[in-house]
PDB file of C-alpha atoms and ligand atoms in Angstrom:
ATOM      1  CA  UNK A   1       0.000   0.000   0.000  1.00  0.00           C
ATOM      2  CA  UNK A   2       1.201   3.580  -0.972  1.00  0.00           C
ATOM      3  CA  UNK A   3       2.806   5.270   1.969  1.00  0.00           C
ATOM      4  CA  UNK A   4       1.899   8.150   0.391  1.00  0.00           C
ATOM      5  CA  UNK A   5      -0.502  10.751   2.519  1.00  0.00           C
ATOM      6  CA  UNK A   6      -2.913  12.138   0.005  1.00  0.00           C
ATOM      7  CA  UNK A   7      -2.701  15.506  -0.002  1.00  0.00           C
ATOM      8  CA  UNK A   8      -5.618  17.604  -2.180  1.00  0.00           C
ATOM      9  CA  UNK A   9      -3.925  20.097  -4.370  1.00  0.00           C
ATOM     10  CA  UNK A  10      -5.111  23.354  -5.377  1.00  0.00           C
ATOM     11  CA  UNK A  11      -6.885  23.094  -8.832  1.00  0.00           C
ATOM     12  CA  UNK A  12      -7.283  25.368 -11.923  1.00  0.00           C
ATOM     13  CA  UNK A  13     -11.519  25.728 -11.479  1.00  0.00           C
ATOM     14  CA  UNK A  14     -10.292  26.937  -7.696  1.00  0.00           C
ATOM     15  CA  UNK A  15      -8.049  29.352  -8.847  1.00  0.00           C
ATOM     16  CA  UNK A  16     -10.215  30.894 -11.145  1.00  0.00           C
ATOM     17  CA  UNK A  17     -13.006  31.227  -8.548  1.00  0.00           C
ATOM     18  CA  UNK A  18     -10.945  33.155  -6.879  1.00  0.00           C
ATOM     19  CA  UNK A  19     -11.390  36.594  -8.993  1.00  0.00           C
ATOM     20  CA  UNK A  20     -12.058  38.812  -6.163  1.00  0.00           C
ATOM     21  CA  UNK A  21     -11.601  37.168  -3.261  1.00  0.00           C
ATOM     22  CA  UNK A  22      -8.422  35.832  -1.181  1.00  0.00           C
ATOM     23  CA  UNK A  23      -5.411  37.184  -3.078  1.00  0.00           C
ATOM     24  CA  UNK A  24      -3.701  34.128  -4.959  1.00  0.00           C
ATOM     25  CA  UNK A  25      -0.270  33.531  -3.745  1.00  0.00           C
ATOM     26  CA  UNK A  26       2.409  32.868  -6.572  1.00  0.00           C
ATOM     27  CA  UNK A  27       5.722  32.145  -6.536  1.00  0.00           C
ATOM     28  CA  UNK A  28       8.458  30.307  -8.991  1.00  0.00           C
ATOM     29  CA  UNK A  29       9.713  26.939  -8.435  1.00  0.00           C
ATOM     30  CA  UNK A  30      12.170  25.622 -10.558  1.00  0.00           C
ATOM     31  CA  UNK A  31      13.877  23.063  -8.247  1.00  0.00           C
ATOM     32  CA  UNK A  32      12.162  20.229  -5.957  1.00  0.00           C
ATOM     33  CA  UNK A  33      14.450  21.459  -2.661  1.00  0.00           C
ATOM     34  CA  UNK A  34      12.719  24.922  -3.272  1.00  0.00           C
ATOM     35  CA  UNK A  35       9.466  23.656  -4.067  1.00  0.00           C
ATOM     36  CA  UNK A  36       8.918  21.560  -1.059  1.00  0.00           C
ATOM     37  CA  UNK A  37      10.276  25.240   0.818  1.00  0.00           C
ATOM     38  CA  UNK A  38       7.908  26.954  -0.813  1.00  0.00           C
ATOM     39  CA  UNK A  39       4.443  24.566  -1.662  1.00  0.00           C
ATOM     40  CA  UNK A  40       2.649  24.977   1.618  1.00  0.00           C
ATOM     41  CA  UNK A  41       2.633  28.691   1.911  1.00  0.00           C
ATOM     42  CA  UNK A  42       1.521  28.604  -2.234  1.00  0.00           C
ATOM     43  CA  UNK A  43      -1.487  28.671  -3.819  1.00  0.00           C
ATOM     44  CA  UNK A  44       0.325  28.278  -7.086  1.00  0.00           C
ATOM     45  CA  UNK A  45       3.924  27.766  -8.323  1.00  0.00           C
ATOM     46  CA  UNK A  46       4.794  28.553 -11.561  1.00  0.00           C
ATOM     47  CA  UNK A  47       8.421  26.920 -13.396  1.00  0.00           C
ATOM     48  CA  UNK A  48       8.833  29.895 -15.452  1.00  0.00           C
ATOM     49  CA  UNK A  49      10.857  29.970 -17.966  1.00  0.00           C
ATOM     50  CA  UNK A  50      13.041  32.648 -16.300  1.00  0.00           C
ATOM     51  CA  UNK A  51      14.714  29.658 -15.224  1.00  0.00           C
ATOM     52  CA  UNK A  52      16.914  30.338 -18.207  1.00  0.00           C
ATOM     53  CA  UNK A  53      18.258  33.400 -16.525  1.00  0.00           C
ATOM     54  CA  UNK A  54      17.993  32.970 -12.518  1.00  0.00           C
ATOM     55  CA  UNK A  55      19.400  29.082 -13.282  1.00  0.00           C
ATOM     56  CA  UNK A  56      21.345  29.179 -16.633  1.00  0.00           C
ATOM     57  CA  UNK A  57      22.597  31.891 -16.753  1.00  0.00           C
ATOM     58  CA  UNK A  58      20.981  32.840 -20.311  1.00  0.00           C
ATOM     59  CA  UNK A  59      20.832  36.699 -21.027  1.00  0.00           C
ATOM     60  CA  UNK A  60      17.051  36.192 -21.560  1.00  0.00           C
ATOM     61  CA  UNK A  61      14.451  33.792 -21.902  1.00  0.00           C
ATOM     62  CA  UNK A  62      14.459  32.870 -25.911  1.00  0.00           C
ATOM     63  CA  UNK A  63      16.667  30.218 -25.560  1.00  0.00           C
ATOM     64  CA  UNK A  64      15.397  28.466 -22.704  1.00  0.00           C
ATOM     65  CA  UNK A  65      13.906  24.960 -24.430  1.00  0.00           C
ATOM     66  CA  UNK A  66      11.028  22.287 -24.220  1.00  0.00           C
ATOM     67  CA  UNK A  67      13.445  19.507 -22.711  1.00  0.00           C
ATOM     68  CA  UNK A  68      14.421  22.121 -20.365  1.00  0.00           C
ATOM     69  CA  UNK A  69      10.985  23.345 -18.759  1.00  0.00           C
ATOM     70  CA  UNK A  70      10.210  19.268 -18.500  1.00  0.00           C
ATOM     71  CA  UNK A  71      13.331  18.942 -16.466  1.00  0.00           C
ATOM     72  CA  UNK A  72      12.524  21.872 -13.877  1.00  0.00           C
ATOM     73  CA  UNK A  73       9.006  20.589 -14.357  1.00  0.00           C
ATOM     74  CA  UNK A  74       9.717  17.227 -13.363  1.00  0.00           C
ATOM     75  CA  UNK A  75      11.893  18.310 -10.335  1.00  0.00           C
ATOM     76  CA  UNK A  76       9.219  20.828  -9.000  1.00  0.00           C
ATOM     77  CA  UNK A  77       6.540  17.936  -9.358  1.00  0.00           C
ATOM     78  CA  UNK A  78       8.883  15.870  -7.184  1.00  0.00           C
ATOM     79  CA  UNK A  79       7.716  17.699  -4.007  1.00  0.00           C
ATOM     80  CA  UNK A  80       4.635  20.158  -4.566  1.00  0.00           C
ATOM     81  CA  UNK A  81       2.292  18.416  -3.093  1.00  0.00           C
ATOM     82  CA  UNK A  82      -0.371  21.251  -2.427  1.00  0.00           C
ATOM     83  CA  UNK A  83       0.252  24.080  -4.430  1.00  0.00           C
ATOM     84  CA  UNK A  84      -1.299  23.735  -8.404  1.00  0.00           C
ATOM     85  CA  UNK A  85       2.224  23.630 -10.171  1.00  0.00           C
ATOM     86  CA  UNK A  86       2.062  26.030 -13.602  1.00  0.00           C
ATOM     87  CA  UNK A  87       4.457  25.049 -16.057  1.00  0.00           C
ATOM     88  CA  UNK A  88       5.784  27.279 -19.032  1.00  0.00           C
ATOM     89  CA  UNK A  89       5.535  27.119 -23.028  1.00  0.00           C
ATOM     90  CA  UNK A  90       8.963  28.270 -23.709  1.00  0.00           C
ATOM     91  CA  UNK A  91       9.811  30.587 -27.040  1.00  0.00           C
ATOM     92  CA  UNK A  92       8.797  28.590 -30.071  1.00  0.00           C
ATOM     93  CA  UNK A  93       6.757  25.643 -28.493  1.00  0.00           C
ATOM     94  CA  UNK A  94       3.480  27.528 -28.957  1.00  0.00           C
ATOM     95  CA  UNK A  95       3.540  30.435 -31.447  1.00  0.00           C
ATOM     96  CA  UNK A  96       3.428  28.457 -34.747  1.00  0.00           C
ATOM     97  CA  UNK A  97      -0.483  27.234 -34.232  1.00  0.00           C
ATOM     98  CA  UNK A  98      -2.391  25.345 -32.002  1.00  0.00           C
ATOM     99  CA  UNK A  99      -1.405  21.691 -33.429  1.00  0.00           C
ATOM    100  CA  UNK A 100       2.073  22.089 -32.338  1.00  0.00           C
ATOM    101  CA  UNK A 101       1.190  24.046 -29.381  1.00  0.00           C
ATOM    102  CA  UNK A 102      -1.063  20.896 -28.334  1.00  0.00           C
ATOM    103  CA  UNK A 103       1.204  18.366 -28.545  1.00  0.00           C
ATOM    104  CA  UNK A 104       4.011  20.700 -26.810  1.00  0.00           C
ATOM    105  CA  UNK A 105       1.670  21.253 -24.341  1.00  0.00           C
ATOM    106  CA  UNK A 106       0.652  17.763 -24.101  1.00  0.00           C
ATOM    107  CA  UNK A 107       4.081  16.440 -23.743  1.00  0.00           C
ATOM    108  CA  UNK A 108       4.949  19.094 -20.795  1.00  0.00           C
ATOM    109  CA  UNK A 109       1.493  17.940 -19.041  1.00  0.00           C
ATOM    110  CA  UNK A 110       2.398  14.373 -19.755  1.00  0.00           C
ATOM    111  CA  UNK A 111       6.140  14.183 -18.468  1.00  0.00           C
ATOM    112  CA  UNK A 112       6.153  16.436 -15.575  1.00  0.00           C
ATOM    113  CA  UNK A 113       1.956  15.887 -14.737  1.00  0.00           C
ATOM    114  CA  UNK A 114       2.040  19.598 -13.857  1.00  0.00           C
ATOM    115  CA  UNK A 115      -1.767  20.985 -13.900  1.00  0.00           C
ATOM    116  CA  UNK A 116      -1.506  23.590 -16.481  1.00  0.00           C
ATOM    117  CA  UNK A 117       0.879  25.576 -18.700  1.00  0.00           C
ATOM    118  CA  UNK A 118       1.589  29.606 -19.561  1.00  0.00           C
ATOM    119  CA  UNK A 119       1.595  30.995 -22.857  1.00  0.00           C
ATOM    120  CA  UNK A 120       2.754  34.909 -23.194  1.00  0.00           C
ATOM    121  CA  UNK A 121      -1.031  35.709 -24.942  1.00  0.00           C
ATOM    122  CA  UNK A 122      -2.923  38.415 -27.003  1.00  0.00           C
ATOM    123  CA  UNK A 123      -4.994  38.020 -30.022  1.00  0.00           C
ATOM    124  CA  UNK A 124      -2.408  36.134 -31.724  1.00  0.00           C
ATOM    125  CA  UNK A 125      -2.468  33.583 -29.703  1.00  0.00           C
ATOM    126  CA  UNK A 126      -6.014  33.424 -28.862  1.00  0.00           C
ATOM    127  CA  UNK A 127      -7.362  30.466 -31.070  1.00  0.00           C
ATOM    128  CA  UNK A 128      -4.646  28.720 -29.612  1.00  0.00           C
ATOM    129  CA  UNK A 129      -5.463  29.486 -25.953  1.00  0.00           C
ATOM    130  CA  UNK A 130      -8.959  28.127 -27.221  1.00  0.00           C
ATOM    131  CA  UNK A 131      -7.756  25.493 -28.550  1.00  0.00           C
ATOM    132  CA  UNK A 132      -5.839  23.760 -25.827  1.00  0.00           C
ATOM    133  CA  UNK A 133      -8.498  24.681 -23.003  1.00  0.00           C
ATOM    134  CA  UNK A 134     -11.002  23.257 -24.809  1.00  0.00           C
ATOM    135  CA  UNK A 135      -8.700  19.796 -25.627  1.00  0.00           C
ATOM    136  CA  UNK A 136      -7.811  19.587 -21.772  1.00  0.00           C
ATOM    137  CA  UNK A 137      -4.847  21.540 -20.941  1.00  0.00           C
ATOM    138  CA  UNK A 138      -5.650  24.604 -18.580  1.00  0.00           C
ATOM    139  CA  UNK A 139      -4.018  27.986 -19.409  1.00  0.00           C
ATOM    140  CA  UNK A 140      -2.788  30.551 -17.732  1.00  0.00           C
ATOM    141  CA  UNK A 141      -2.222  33.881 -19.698  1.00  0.00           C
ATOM    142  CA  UNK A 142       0.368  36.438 -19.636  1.00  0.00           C
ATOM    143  CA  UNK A 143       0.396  40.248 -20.796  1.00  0.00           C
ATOM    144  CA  UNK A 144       1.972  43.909 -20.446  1.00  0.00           C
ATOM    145  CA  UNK A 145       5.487  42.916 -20.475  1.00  0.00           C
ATOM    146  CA  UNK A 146       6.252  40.013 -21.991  1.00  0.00           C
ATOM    147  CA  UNK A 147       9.582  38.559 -21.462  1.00  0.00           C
ATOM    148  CA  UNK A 148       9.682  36.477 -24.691  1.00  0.00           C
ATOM    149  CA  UNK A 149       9.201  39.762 -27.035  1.00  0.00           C
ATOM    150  CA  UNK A 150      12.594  40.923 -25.462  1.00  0.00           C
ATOM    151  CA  UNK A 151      14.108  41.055 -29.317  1.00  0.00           C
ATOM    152  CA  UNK A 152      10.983  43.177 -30.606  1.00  0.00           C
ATOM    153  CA  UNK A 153      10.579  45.426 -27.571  1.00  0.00           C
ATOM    154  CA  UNK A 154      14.401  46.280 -27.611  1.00  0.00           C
ATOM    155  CA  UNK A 155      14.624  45.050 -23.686  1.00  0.00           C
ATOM    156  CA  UNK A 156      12.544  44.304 -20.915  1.00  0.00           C
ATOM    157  CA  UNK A 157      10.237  47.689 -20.519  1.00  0.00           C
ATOM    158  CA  UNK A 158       7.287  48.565 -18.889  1.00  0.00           C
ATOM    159  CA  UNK A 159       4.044  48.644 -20.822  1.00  0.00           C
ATOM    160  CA  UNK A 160       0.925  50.659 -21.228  1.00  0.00           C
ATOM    161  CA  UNK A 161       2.666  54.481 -20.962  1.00  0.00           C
ATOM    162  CA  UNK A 162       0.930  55.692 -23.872  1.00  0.00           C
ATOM    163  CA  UNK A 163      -2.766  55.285 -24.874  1.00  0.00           C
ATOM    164  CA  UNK A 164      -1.449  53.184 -28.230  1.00  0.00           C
ATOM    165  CA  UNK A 165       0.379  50.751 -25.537  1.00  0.00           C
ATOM    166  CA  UNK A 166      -2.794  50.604 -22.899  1.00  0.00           C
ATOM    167  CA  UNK A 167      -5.213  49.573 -25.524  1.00  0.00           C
ATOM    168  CA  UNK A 168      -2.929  46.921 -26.892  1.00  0.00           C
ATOM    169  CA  UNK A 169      -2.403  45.562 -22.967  1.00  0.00           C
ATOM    170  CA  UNK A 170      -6.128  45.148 -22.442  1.00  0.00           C
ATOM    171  CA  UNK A 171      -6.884  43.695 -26.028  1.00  0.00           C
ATOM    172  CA  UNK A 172      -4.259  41.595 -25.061  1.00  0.00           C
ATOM    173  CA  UNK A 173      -5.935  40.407 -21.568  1.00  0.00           C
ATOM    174  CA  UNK A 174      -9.534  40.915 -22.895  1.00  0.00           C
ATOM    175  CA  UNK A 175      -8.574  38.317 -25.745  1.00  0.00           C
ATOM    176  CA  UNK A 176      -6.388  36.240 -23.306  1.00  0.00           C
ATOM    177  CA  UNK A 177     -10.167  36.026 -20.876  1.00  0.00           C
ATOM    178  CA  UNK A 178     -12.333  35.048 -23.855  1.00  0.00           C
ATOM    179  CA  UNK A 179     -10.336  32.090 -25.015  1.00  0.00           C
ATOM    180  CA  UNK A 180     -10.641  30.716 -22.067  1.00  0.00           C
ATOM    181  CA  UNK A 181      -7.364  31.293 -19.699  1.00  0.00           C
ATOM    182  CA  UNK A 182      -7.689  30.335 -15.852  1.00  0.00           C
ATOM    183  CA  UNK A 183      -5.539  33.316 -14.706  1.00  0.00           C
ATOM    184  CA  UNK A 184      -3.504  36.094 -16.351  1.00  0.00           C
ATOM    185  CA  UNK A 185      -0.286  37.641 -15.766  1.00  0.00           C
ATOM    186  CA  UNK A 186      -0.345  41.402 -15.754  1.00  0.00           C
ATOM    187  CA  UNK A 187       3.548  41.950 -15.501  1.00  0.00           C
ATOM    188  CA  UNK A 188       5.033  45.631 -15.817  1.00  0.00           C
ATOM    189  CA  UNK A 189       2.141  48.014 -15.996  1.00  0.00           C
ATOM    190  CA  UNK A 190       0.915  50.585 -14.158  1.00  0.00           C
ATOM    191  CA  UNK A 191      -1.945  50.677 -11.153  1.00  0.00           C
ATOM    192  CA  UNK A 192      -4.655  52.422 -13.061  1.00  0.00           C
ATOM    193  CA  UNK A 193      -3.830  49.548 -16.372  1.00  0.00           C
ATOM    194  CA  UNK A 194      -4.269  46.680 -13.706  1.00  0.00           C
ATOM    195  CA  UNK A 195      -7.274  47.858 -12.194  1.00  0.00           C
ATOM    196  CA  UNK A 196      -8.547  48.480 -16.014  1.00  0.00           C
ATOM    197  CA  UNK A 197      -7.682  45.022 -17.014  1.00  0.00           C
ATOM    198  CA  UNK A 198      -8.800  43.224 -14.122  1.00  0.00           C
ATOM    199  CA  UNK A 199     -12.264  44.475 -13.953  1.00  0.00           C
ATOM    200  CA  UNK A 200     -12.386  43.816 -17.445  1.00  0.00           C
ATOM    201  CA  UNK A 201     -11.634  39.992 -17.045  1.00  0.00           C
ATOM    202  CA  UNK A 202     -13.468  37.216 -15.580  1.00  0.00           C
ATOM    203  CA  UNK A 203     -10.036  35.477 -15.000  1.00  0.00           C
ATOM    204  CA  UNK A 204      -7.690  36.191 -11.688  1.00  0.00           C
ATOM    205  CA  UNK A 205      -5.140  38.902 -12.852  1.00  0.00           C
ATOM    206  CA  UNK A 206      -1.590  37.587 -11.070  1.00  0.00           C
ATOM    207  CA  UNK A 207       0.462  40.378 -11.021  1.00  0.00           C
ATOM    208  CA  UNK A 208       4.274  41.065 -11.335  1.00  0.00           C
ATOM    209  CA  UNK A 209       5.254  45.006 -11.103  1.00  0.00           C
ATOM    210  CA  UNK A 210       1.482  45.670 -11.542  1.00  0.00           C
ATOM    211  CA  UNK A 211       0.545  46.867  -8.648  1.00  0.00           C
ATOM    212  CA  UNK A 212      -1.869  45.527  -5.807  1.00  0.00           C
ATOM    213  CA  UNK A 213      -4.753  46.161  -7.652  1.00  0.00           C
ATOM    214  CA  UNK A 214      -4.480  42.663  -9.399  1.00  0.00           C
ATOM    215  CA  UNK A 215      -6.475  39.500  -7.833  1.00  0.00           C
ATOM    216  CA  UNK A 216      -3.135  37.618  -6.440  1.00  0.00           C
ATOM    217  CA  UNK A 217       0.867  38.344  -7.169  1.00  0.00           C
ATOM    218  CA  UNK A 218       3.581  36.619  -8.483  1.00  0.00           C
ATOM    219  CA  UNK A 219       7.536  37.336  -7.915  1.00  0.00           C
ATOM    220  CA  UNK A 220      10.745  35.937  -9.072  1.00  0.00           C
ATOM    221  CA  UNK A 221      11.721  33.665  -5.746  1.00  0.00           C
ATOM    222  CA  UNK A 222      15.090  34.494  -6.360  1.00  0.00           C
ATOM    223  CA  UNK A 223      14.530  38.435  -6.802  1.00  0.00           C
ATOM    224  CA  UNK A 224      12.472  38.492  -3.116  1.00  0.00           C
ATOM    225  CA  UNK A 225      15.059  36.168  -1.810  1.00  0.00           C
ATOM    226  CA  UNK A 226      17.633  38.417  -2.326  1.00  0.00           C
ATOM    227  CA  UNK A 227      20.224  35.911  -4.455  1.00  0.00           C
ATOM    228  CA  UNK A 228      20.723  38.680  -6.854  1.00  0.00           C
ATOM    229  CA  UNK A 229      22.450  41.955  -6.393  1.00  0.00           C
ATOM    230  CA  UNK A 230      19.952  44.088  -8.764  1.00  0.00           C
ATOM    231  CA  UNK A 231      16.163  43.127  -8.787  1.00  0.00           C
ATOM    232  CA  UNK A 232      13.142  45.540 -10.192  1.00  0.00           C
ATOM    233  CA  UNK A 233      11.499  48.206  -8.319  1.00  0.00           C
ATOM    234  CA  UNK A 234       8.487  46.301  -8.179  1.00  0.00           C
ATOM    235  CA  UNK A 235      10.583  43.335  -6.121  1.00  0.00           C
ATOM    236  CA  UNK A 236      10.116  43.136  -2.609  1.00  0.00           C
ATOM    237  CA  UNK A 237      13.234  41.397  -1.099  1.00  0.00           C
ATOM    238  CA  UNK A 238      11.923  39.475   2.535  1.00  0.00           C
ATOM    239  CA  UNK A 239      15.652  38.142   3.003  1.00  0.00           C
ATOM    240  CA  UNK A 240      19.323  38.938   1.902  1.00  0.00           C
ATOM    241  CA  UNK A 241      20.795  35.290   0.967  1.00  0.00           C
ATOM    242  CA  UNK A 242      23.287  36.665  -1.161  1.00  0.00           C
ATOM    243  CA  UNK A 243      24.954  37.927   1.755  1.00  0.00           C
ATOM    244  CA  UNK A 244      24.312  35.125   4.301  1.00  0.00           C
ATOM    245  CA  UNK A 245      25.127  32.453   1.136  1.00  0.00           C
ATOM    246  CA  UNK A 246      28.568  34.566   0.876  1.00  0.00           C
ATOM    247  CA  UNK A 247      29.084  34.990   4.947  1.00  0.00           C
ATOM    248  CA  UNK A 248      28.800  31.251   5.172  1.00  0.00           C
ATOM    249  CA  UNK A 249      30.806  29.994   2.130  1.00  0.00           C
ATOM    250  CA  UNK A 250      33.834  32.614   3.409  1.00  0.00           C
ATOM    251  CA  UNK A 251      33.512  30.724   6.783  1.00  0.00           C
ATOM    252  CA  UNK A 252      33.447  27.436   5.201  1.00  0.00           C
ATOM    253  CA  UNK A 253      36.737  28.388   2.975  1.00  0.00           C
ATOM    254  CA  UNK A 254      38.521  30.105   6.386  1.00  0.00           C
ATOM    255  CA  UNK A 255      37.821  26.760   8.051  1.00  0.00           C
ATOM    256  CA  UNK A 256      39.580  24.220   5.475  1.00  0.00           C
ATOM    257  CA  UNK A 257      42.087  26.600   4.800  1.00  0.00           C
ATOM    258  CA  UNK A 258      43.001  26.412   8.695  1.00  0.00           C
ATOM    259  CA  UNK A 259      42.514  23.171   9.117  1.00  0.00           C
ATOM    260  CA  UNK A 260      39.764  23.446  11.343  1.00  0.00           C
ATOM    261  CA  UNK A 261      36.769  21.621   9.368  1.00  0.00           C
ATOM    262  CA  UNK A 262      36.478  18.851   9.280  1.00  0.00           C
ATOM    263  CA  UNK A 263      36.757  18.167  12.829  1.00  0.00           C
ATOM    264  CA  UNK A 264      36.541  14.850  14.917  1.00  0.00           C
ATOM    265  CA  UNK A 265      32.548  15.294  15.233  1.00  0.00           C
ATOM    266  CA  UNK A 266      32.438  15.268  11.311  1.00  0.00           C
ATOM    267  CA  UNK A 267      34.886  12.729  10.748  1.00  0.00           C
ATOM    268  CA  UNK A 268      34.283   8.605  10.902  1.00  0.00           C
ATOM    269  CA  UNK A 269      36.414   6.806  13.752  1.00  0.00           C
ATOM    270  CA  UNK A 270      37.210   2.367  12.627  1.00  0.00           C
ATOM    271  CA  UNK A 271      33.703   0.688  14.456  1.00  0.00           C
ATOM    272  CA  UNK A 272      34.558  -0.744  17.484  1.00  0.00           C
ATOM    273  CA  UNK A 273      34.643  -5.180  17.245  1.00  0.00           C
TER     274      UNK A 273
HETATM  275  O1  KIV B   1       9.011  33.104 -16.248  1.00  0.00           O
HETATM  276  C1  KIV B   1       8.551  33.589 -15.211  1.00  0.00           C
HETATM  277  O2  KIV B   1       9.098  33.435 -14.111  1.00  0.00           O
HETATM  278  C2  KIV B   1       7.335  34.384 -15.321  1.00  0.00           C
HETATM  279  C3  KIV B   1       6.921  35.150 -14.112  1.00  0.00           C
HETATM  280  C4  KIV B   1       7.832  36.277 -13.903  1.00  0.00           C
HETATM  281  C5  KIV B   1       5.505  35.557 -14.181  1.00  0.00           C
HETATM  282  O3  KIV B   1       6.734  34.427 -16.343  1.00  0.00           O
END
């Protein structure tokens, strides 16, 4: 018998009915160490594909691949146990049309058994959205600033500071709702766009530097961990482990260096016969 305790985990139809009520917690997970850290506190983790730049090292996210998102999928899986675990259609799974998109999709939802994945949305992707809801794989949206369009938008900007920009951000959102999405992302916009777009939706709006007019947030765990030495205004950082990661490796290397680690306590002694 499975020694497993069955735990119920958060589900997309729950997360949706949340639109104005209880804010939705979000965070990013892209290990299972961090996961299990983070999953009771959650009502959502998301394996973004930032994992390309807070893991790999990868000057943005258009590189990050399929195979890659499985494996952080996979590993995340390993020990959310509550939270509903998001997973992310990297660059070029997605865009081409909602065949490929499906059996992308399918494959991430298949090999990792995550709940649902994220596609960066608008009108352009709409049918698509449609598509895969309506075929079985939950979606959660993502608009304003859209990390993937790093090449078009000349870097990672704010959006919605001119009217041009704001109408685009809620078409994009407003189309995003009406193919079906769970939840949207509302990253980089201003308050008065978030409260726009989410009274315009009938999905959550998770936001990332939008303000907390949105119906839950969502932050880089790394950025409000404090791991990196720049983060966005919008970040929040609730510890400094870049500092207590470098105070403790410095006392690690004093300690070999002078001989004093490992010390009898740490080392194994010949069993006594
Ligand atoms: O990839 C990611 O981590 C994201 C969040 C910032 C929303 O898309």
């Amino acid at each position: 018998m499975s020694q497993h305790v069955q735990t119920k985990r958060v589900t997309a139809p729950e997360i949706a009915a949340r639109k104005g009520g209880e804010p939705v917690v979000c965070l990013t997970a892209y290990t299972a160490p961090m996961a299990a850290i983070l999953d009771p506190h959650c009502d959502l983790l998301l394996v973004g594909d930032s994992v390309g730049m807070v893991v790999h090292g990868l000057p943005n996210t258009v590189g990050v691949t399929l195979d890659m998102m499985i494996l952080h999928g996979q590993a995340v899986m390993r020990t959310a146990i509550h939270a509903m675990v998001v997973v992310d259609m990297p660059f070029g799974s997605y865009e081409a049309g909602p065949e490929t998109a499906y059996a992308n999709a399918a494959r991430v939802m298949k090999e990792t058994g995550c709940q649902a994945v994220k596609v960066e949305s608008g009108p352009e992707v709409a049918r698509t959205v449609e598509y895969l809801v309506r075929r079985g794989i939950p979606v959660m949206g993502h608009v304003g600033l859209r990390p993937q369009a790093v090449n078009v938008d000349g870097g990672f900007r704010a959006k919605g500071r001119t009217n041009l920009e704001r109408d685009r951000v809620l078409e994009e959102a407003k189309a995003t709702d009406a193919a079906g999405a769970f939840a949207i992302v509302v990253e980089g916009v201003a308050e008065d766009l978030a409260q726009e777009i989410t009274g315009a939706v009938h999905a959550p709006t998770i936001g990332i530097g939008a303000s907390a007019a949105c119906d839950g947030q969502i932050l880089v765990t790394d950025d409000m961990l404090g791991l990196f030495d720049w983060t966005p205004k919008f970040v929040r950082r609730y510890a400094d482990l870049r500092r207590h990661v470098g105070d403790a490796i410095a006392s690690y290397a004093a300690d070999v260096r002078a001989r004093r680690f490992p010390a009898s306590a740490e080392t194994y002694a010949l069993k006594k016969s």
